[in-house]
């Protein structure tokens, strides 16, 4: 399955996504900021990145611009998402694991 980097400043959001994706057989990596994720990109070279949009220091848009500027790594597929806890329930957009699984599989095919 795919190696997926999850970028979010909120540990709970990263944990939920990592658990769902690991359950489906994907190898997950986590970063708490765009800066940390850029360092992981050079070491781990993930096939897919799932990144939050609103983060301190470097938002998701700036992070993706910097990823696209990297010439030393293959270019991964990227999914933007946003998450929130409302009335005690975690809401993810896009939430369906099937969507994430399809995106990871698409990323795998693109890299082959």
PDB file of C-alpha atoms in Angstrom:
ATOM      1  CA  UNK A   1       0.000   0.000   0.000  1.00  0.00           C
ATOM      2  CA  UNK A   2       0.948   3.697  -0.046  1.00  0.00           C
ATOM      3  CA  UNK A   3       3.319   5.643   2.198  1.00  0.00           C
ATOM      4  CA  UNK A   4       1.211   8.619   3.319  1.00  0.00           C
ATOM      5  CA  UNK A   5       2.398  11.749   5.147  1.00  0.00           C
ATOM      6  CA  UNK A   6      -0.273  13.382   7.332  1.00  0.00           C
ATOM      7  CA  UNK A   7       0.382  17.056   8.127  1.00  0.00           C
ATOM      8  CA  UNK A   8      -1.705  18.722  10.822  1.00  0.00           C
ATOM      9  CA  UNK A   9      -0.890  20.826  13.868  1.00  0.00           C
ATOM     10  CA  UNK A  10      -3.532  18.994  15.918  1.00  0.00           C
ATOM     11  CA  UNK A  11      -2.390  15.595  17.256  1.00  0.00           C
ATOM     12  CA  UNK A  12      -5.932  14.199  17.500  1.00  0.00           C
ATOM     13  CA  UNK A  13      -6.625  14.891  13.821  1.00  0.00           C
ATOM     14  CA  UNK A  14      -3.365  13.221  12.775  1.00  0.00           C
ATOM     15  CA  UNK A  15      -4.075  10.249  15.008  1.00  0.00           C
ATOM     16  CA  UNK A  16      -7.570   9.677  13.615  1.00  0.00           C
ATOM     17  CA  UNK A  17      -6.371   9.787  10.003  1.00  0.00           C
ATOM     18  CA  UNK A  18      -3.322   7.627  10.748  1.00  0.00           C
ATOM     19  CA  UNK A  19      -5.500   5.019  12.452  1.00  0.00           C
ATOM     20  CA  UNK A  20      -8.011   4.888   9.594  1.00  0.00           C
ATOM     21  CA  UNK A  21      -5.330   4.680   6.928  1.00  0.00           C
ATOM     22  CA  UNK A  22      -3.212   2.151   8.835  1.00  0.00           C
ATOM     23  CA  UNK A  23      -6.287  -0.015   9.246  1.00  0.00           C
ATOM     24  CA  UNK A  24      -6.536  -0.054   5.441  1.00  0.00           C
ATOM     25  CA  UNK A  25      -2.900  -1.169   5.183  1.00  0.00           C
ATOM     26  CA  UNK A  26      -1.160   2.130   4.419  1.00  0.00           C
ATOM     27  CA  UNK A  27       2.132   3.139   6.046  1.00  0.00           C
ATOM     28  CA  UNK A  28       1.557   6.522   7.682  1.00  0.00           C
ATOM     29  CA  UNK A  29       3.954   9.249   8.715  1.00  0.00           C
ATOM     30  CA  UNK A  30       2.996  12.300  10.744  1.00  0.00           C
ATOM     31  CA  UNK A  31       4.199  15.900  10.872  1.00  0.00           C
ATOM     32  CA  UNK A  32       2.886  18.650  13.144  1.00  0.00           C
ATOM     33  CA  UNK A  33       3.818  21.499  10.793  1.00  0.00           C
ATOM     34  CA  UNK A  34       4.686  22.259   7.204  1.00  0.00           C
ATOM     35  CA  UNK A  35       8.293  22.847   8.238  1.00  0.00           C
ATOM     36  CA  UNK A  36       8.538  19.411   9.872  1.00  0.00           C
ATOM     37  CA  UNK A  37       6.803  17.842   6.865  1.00  0.00           C
ATOM     38  CA  UNK A  38       9.337  19.339   4.431  1.00  0.00           C
ATOM     39  CA  UNK A  39      12.137  17.680   6.395  1.00  0.00           C
ATOM     40  CA  UNK A  40      10.275  14.350   6.333  1.00  0.00           C
ATOM     41  CA  UNK A  41       9.691  14.705   2.596  1.00  0.00           C
ATOM     42  CA  UNK A  42      13.421  14.581   1.923  1.00  0.00           C
ATOM     43  CA  UNK A  43      13.944  11.510   4.127  1.00  0.00           C
ATOM     44  CA  UNK A  44      10.769   9.485   3.573  1.00  0.00           C
ATOM     45  CA  UNK A  45       9.617  10.518   0.076  1.00  0.00           C
ATOM     46  CA  UNK A  46       5.889   9.697   0.571  1.00  0.00           C
ATOM     47  CA  UNK A  47       3.595   8.809  -2.299  1.00  0.00           C
ATOM     48  CA  UNK A  48       0.707  10.866  -0.920  1.00  0.00           C
ATOM     49  CA  UNK A  49       0.385  13.854   1.426  1.00  0.00           C
ATOM     50  CA  UNK A  50      -2.786  14.685   3.326  1.00  0.00           C
ATOM     51  CA  UNK A  51      -2.445  18.186   4.731  1.00  0.00           C
ATOM     52  CA  UNK A  52      -4.543  20.521   6.772  1.00  0.00           C
ATOM     53  CA  UNK A  53      -5.008  23.992   5.350  1.00  0.00           C
ATOM     54  CA  UNK A  54      -4.984  26.142   8.485  1.00  0.00           C
ATOM     55  CA  UNK A  55      -1.757  25.692  10.448  1.00  0.00           C
ATOM     56  CA  UNK A  56       0.527  28.143  12.270  1.00  0.00           C
ATOM     57  CA  UNK A  57       3.962  29.080  10.876  1.00  0.00           C
ATOM     58  CA  UNK A  58       3.217  27.726   7.388  1.00  0.00           C
ATOM     59  CA  UNK A  59      -0.305  27.099   6.088  1.00  0.00           C
ATOM     60  CA  UNK A  60      -1.163  24.200   3.808  1.00  0.00           C
ATOM     61  CA  UNK A  61      -1.038  26.315   0.651  1.00  0.00           C
ATOM     62  CA  UNK A  62       2.486  27.542   1.344  1.00  0.00           C
ATOM     63  CA  UNK A  63       3.562  24.012   2.289  1.00  0.00           C
ATOM     64  CA  UNK A  64       2.315  22.648  -1.044  1.00  0.00           C
ATOM     65  CA  UNK A  65       4.076  25.448  -2.966  1.00  0.00           C
ATOM     66  CA  UNK A  66       7.333  24.491  -1.239  1.00  0.00           C
ATOM     67  CA  UNK A  67       6.766  20.779  -1.944  1.00  0.00           C
ATOM     68  CA  UNK A  68       6.296  21.599  -5.639  1.00  0.00           C
ATOM     69  CA  UNK A  69       9.603  23.510  -5.597  1.00  0.00           C
ATOM     70  CA  UNK A  70      11.539  20.484  -4.289  1.00  0.00           C
ATOM     71  CA  UNK A  71      13.535  18.891  -7.083  1.00  0.00           C
ATOM     72  CA  UNK A  72      15.204  16.234  -4.951  1.00  0.00           C
ATOM     73  CA  UNK A  73      12.064  14.147  -4.362  1.00  0.00           C
ATOM     74  CA  UNK A  74       9.381  12.691  -6.590  1.00  0.00           C
ATOM     75  CA  UNK A  75       6.205  14.744  -6.545  1.00  0.00           C
ATOM     76  CA  UNK A  76       3.534  13.090  -4.398  1.00  0.00           C
ATOM     77  CA  UNK A  77      -0.218  13.337  -4.754  1.00  0.00           C
ATOM     78  CA  UNK A  78      -1.653  15.904  -2.340  1.00  0.00           C
ATOM     79  CA  UNK A  79      -5.044  16.060  -0.619  1.00  0.00           C
ATOM     80  CA  UNK A  80      -6.122  19.137   1.322  1.00  0.00           C
ATOM     81  CA  UNK A  81      -8.494  18.493   4.181  1.00  0.00           C
ATOM     82  CA  UNK A  82      -9.956  20.315   7.105  1.00  0.00           C
ATOM     83  CA  UNK A  83     -11.144  18.810  10.352  1.00  0.00           C
ATOM     84  CA  UNK A  84     -13.120  20.030  13.297  1.00  0.00           C
ATOM     85  CA  UNK A  85     -14.672  18.635  16.431  1.00  0.00           C
ATOM     86  CA  UNK A  86     -18.327  19.542  16.688  1.00  0.00           C
ATOM     87  CA  UNK A  87     -20.570  18.324  19.495  1.00  0.00           C
ATOM     88  CA  UNK A  88     -17.962  15.778  20.501  1.00  0.00           C
ATOM     89  CA  UNK A  89     -17.674  14.222  17.032  1.00  0.00           C
ATOM     90  CA  UNK A  90     -14.707  14.577  14.701  1.00  0.00           C
ATOM     91  CA  UNK A  91     -15.688  15.743  11.226  1.00  0.00           C
ATOM     92  CA  UNK A  92     -13.209  15.373   8.361  1.00  0.00           C
ATOM     93  CA  UNK A  93     -13.552  16.790   4.856  1.00  0.00           C
ATOM     94  CA  UNK A  94     -13.108  14.782   2.686  1.00  0.00           C
ATOM     95  CA  UNK A  95     -13.933  12.151   5.272  1.00  0.00           C
ATOM     96  CA  UNK A  96     -14.648   8.874   3.492  1.00  0.00           C
ATOM     97  CA  UNK A  97     -11.777   6.429   3.816  1.00  0.00           C
ATOM     98  CA  UNK A  98     -12.794   5.077   0.405  1.00  0.00           C
ATOM     99  CA  UNK A  99     -11.925   8.475  -1.098  1.00  0.00           C
ATOM    100  CA  UNK A 100      -8.569   8.487   0.657  1.00  0.00           C
ATOM    101  CA  UNK A 101      -7.967   4.896  -0.412  1.00  0.00           C
ATOM    102  CA  UNK A 102      -8.776   5.740  -4.023  1.00  0.00           C
ATOM    103  CA  UNK A 103      -6.448   8.736  -3.869  1.00  0.00           C
ATOM    104  CA  UNK A 104      -3.640   6.612  -2.419  1.00  0.00           C
ATOM    105  CA  UNK A 105      -4.167   3.967  -5.089  1.00  0.00           C
ATOM    106  CA  UNK A 106      -4.141   6.669  -7.759  1.00  0.00           C
ATOM    107  CA  UNK A 107      -0.922   8.034  -6.333  1.00  0.00           C
ATOM    108  CA  UNK A 108       0.559   4.527  -6.429  1.00  0.00           C
ATOM    109  CA  UNK A 109      -0.359   4.137 -10.102  1.00  0.00           C
ATOM    110  CA  UNK A 110       1.073   7.561 -10.950  1.00  0.00           C
ATOM    111  CA  UNK A 111       4.384   6.673  -9.349  1.00  0.00           C
ATOM    112  CA  UNK A 112       4.782   3.328 -11.152  1.00  0.00           C
TER     113      UNK A 112
END
